[in-house]
Short mmCIF file of C-alpha atoms and ligand atoms in Angstrom, two decimals:
data_model
loop_
_atom_site.label_atom_id
_atom_site.label_comp_id
_atom_site.label_asym_id
_atom_site.label_seq_id
_atom_site.Cartn_x
_atom_site.Cartn_y
_atom_site.Cartn_z
CA MET A 1 0.00 0.00 0.00
CA ILE A 2 1.01 3.61 -0.49
CA HIS A 3 1.56 5.31 2.85
CA GLU A 4 0.51 8.93 3.14
CA LEU A 5 1.22 11.90 5.36
CA PRO A 6 -1.97 12.34 7.42
CA GLU A 7 -3.78 15.66 7.36
CA LEU A 8 -3.52 17.37 10.73
CA PRO A 9 -6.69 18.38 12.59
CA TYR A 10 -5.22 21.88 13.17
CA ALA A 11 -3.39 24.56 11.19
CA LEU A 12 0.40 24.74 11.49
CA ASN A 13 0.23 28.02 13.45
CA GLU A 14 -2.48 26.87 15.86
CA LEU A 15 -0.21 25.15 18.38
CA GLU A 16 1.62 28.42 19.07
CA PRO A 17 3.08 29.48 21.40
CA SER A 18 3.68 25.96 22.78
CA ILE A 19 4.97 24.64 19.41
CA SER A 20 5.77 27.17 16.68
CA GLN A 21 4.63 27.08 13.06
CA LYS A 22 8.31 26.92 12.06
CA THR A 23 8.79 23.73 14.09
CA LEU A 24 5.71 22.12 12.54
CA GLU A 25 6.80 23.15 9.04
CA PHE A 26 10.00 21.17 9.57
CA HIS A 27 8.82 18.44 11.94
CA TYR A 28 5.61 17.56 10.11
CA GLY A 29 6.26 19.02 6.66
CA LYS A 30 9.85 17.78 6.25
CA HIS A 31 10.74 15.06 8.79
CA HIS A 32 7.39 13.22 8.94
CA GLN A 33 7.01 13.58 5.16
CA ALA A 34 10.52 12.20 4.59
CA TYR A 35 9.75 9.08 6.64
CA VAL A 36 6.61 8.52 4.53
CA THR A 37 8.54 9.00 1.26
CA ASN A 38 11.43 6.77 2.40
CA LEU A 39 9.05 4.04 3.55
CA ASN A 40 7.18 3.99 0.22
CA ASN A 41 10.49 3.70 -1.65
CA LEU A 42 11.95 1.03 0.65
CA ILE A 43 8.96 -1.37 0.60
CA LYS A 44 8.83 -1.58 -3.20
CA GLY A 45 9.43 -5.17 -4.27
CA THR A 46 9.62 -6.47 -0.68
CA ALA A 47 7.32 -8.61 1.47
CA PHE A 48 6.06 -5.37 3.05
CA GLU A 49 4.84 -3.81 -0.20
CA LYS A 50 1.18 -4.46 0.72
CA ALA A 51 1.52 -4.45 4.51
CA GLY A 52 -0.24 -2.02 6.82
CA LEU A 53 1.80 0.21 9.07
CA GLU A 54 1.26 -1.83 12.23
CA GLU A 55 2.37 -5.03 10.48
CA ILE A 56 5.51 -3.22 9.30
CA VAL A 57 6.27 -2.05 12.85
CA ARG A 58 5.69 -5.56 14.20
CA HIS A 59 7.70 -7.55 11.69
CA SER A 60 10.25 -5.47 9.78
CA GLU A 61 13.78 -4.44 10.63
CA GLY A 62 16.48 -2.08 9.40
CA GLY A 63 15.47 0.84 7.21
CA ILE A 64 11.91 -0.36 6.67
CA PHE A 65 11.37 -0.60 10.44
CA ASN A 66 13.02 2.75 11.13
CA ASN A 67 10.96 4.64 8.57
CA GLY A 68 7.74 2.67 9.16
CA ALA A 69 7.90 3.12 12.92
CA GLN A 70 8.71 6.81 12.52
CA VAL A 71 5.62 7.23 10.31
CA TYR A 72 3.51 5.43 12.93
CA ASN A 73 5.04 7.33 15.87
CA HIS A 74 4.72 10.79 14.32
CA THR A 75 1.12 10.21 13.24
CA PHE A 76 0.30 8.92 16.74
CA TYR A 77 1.97 12.00 18.26
CA PHE A 78 0.59 14.72 15.97
CA MET A 79 -2.99 13.38 15.95
CA ALA A 80 -3.18 13.63 19.75
CA LEU A 81 -2.23 17.33 19.92
CA SER A 82 -4.74 20.16 19.88
CA PRO A 83 -4.81 23.96 20.24
CA ASN A 84 -7.53 23.27 22.85
CA GLY A 85 -5.54 20.56 24.61
CA GLY A 86 -4.07 20.40 28.07
CA GLY A 87 -5.72 19.90 31.42
CA GLU A 88 -6.39 16.42 32.72
CA PRO A 89 -8.07 13.27 31.40
CA LYS A 90 -11.50 12.18 32.56
CA GLY A 91 -13.35 8.90 33.01
CA ALA A 92 -11.79 5.45 32.91
CA LEU A 93 -8.36 6.70 31.83
CA ALA A 94 -8.25 9.19 34.71
CA ASN A 95 -9.13 6.41 37.15
CA ALA A 96 -6.48 4.08 35.70
CA ILE A 97 -3.80 6.79 35.90
CA THR A 98 -4.65 7.49 39.54
CA GLU A 99 -4.67 3.79 40.35
CA THR A 100 -1.29 3.17 38.70
CA PHE A 101 0.67 6.33 39.51
CA GLY A 102 -1.09 7.67 42.60
CA SER A 103 -2.33 10.87 40.97
CA PHE A 104 -2.36 12.67 37.64
CA ALA A 105 0.37 15.00 38.94
CA ALA A 106 2.57 12.03 39.83
CA PHE A 107 2.01 10.49 36.38
CA LYS A 108 2.87 13.78 34.68
CA GLU A 109 6.04 14.09 36.72
CA GLU A 110 7.17 10.53 35.96
CA PHE A 111 6.40 10.85 32.23
CA SER A 112 8.20 14.22 32.06
CA LYS A 113 11.21 12.79 33.88
CA ALA A 114 11.35 9.87 31.44
CA GLY A 115 11.45 12.39 28.59
CA ALA A 116 14.11 14.54 30.20
CA THR A 117 16.36 11.56 30.96
CA LEU A 118 16.04 9.66 27.68
CA PHE A 119 19.57 9.79 26.28
CA GLY A 120 19.76 10.84 22.63
CA SER A 121 16.78 10.51 20.30
CA GLY A 122 13.58 8.67 21.14
CA TRP A 123 10.02 8.56 22.36
CA VAL A 124 8.28 8.35 25.72
CA TRP A 125 5.12 6.26 25.78
CA LEU A 126 2.16 5.64 28.02
CA VAL A 127 1.17 2.08 27.19
CA ALA A 128 -1.16 -0.66 28.37
CA ASP A 129 0.13 -4.19 28.86
CA SER A 130 -1.81 -7.35 28.02
CA HIS A 131 -3.77 -6.99 31.29
CA ASN A 132 -4.61 -3.35 30.41
CA LYS A 133 -2.29 -2.14 33.15
CA LEU A 134 -0.67 1.22 32.41
CA ARG A 135 3.05 1.87 32.35
CA ILE A 136 5.54 4.43 31.02
CA MET A 137 8.19 3.26 28.56
CA LYS A 138 11.21 4.98 27.04
CA LYS A 139 12.19 3.85 23.54
CA ASN A 140 15.29 4.95 21.63
CA ASN A 141 15.35 6.16 18.03
CA ALA A 142 12.27 4.86 16.15
CA GLY A 143 11.34 2.47 18.96
CA ASN A 144 7.68 1.54 19.36
CA PRO A 145 6.17 -0.46 22.26
CA ILE A 146 4.06 -2.61 19.90
CA THR A 147 7.20 -4.69 19.45
CA ASP A 148 7.13 -5.41 23.21
CA GLY A 149 3.52 -6.59 23.07
CA MET A 150 2.23 -3.30 24.50
CA THR A 151 -0.63 -1.11 23.26
CA PRO A 152 0.40 2.54 22.85
CA ILE A 153 -1.91 5.20 24.30
CA LEU A 154 0.13 8.43 24.38
CA THR A 155 3.53 9.36 23.00
CA MET A 156 5.91 12.29 23.22
CA ASP A 157 8.65 12.83 20.66
CA VAL A 158 11.92 13.84 22.34
CA TRP A 159 14.12 13.91 19.23
CA GLU A 160 15.87 17.29 19.05
CA HIS A 161 14.00 18.09 15.83
CA ALA A 162 10.78 18.21 17.91
CA TYR A 163 11.93 21.24 19.87
CA TYR A 164 15.31 22.64 18.85
CA LEU A 165 13.92 25.58 16.82
CA ASP A 166 11.71 26.61 19.76
CA THR A 167 13.61 25.86 22.95
CA GLN A 168 17.09 24.96 21.62
CA ASN A 169 18.79 22.61 24.08
CA ALA A 170 16.07 23.00 26.73
CA ARG A 171 14.17 19.74 26.34
CA PRO A 172 12.42 20.16 29.73
CA LYS A 173 10.87 23.43 28.51
CA TYR A 174 9.49 21.60 25.43
CA ILE A 175 8.11 18.88 27.70
CA GLU A 176 6.38 21.52 29.84
CA ASN A 177 4.81 23.01 26.68
CA PHE A 178 3.77 19.55 25.43
CA TRP A 179 1.29 19.20 28.30
CA ASN A 180 -0.56 22.34 27.08
CA LEU A 181 -1.36 20.53 23.83
CA VAL A 182 -2.28 16.95 24.76
CA ASN A 183 -5.76 16.19 23.46
CA TRP A 184 -7.04 14.01 26.30
CA LYS A 185 -10.24 13.24 24.41
CA VAL A 186 -8.18 11.33 21.82
CA ILE A 187 -6.15 9.61 24.54
CA GLU A 188 -9.30 8.64 26.46
CA GLU A 189 -10.75 7.09 23.29
CA ARG A 190 -7.56 5.06 22.75
CA TYR A 191 -7.79 3.80 26.33
CA ASP A 192 -11.52 3.02 26.05
CA GLU A 193 -10.80 0.87 22.96
CA LEU A 194 -8.49 -1.50 24.86
MN1 LIG B 201 9.98 13.71 15.33
#
């Protein structure tokens, strides 16, 4: 199948001031697009030519995995941001977060710390295990928790390209801004579908 860059549910300037239009022009318009283009070129003539994205993440390796997982991860990240995001989750997800981490504030602190301490490029994930129990995972480079048998619920990109134009070396400042944009409605729906 031909993989495509998803349309975003917001304009590129609408996440300002938390994430600038300039960052989205590069991060979405150049980086995300490049992973899509590379993936489509790499799968030609291979066993993954007709595979869906999740199958590629599960079973491929090397360049096909790296680009396929980066397409998956960026789509998962961008689709859960909103100009009207922030605040706290409600319902079953809120209860599960409190049960697992003690409070929403404690979860936020642990997730933020995972992002700040991930060495090099990668992603921080809130995932559910096979018993629907929540946990936070750090994955390097294009890493995706599907390969560990987990179901992803929320992700935060901590590659430098996600924040360098806005906050330069200050990854913690980007992480602080990220919380202003999380669309909990999307995250709640992902959790409810488990
Ligand atoms: Mn990225």
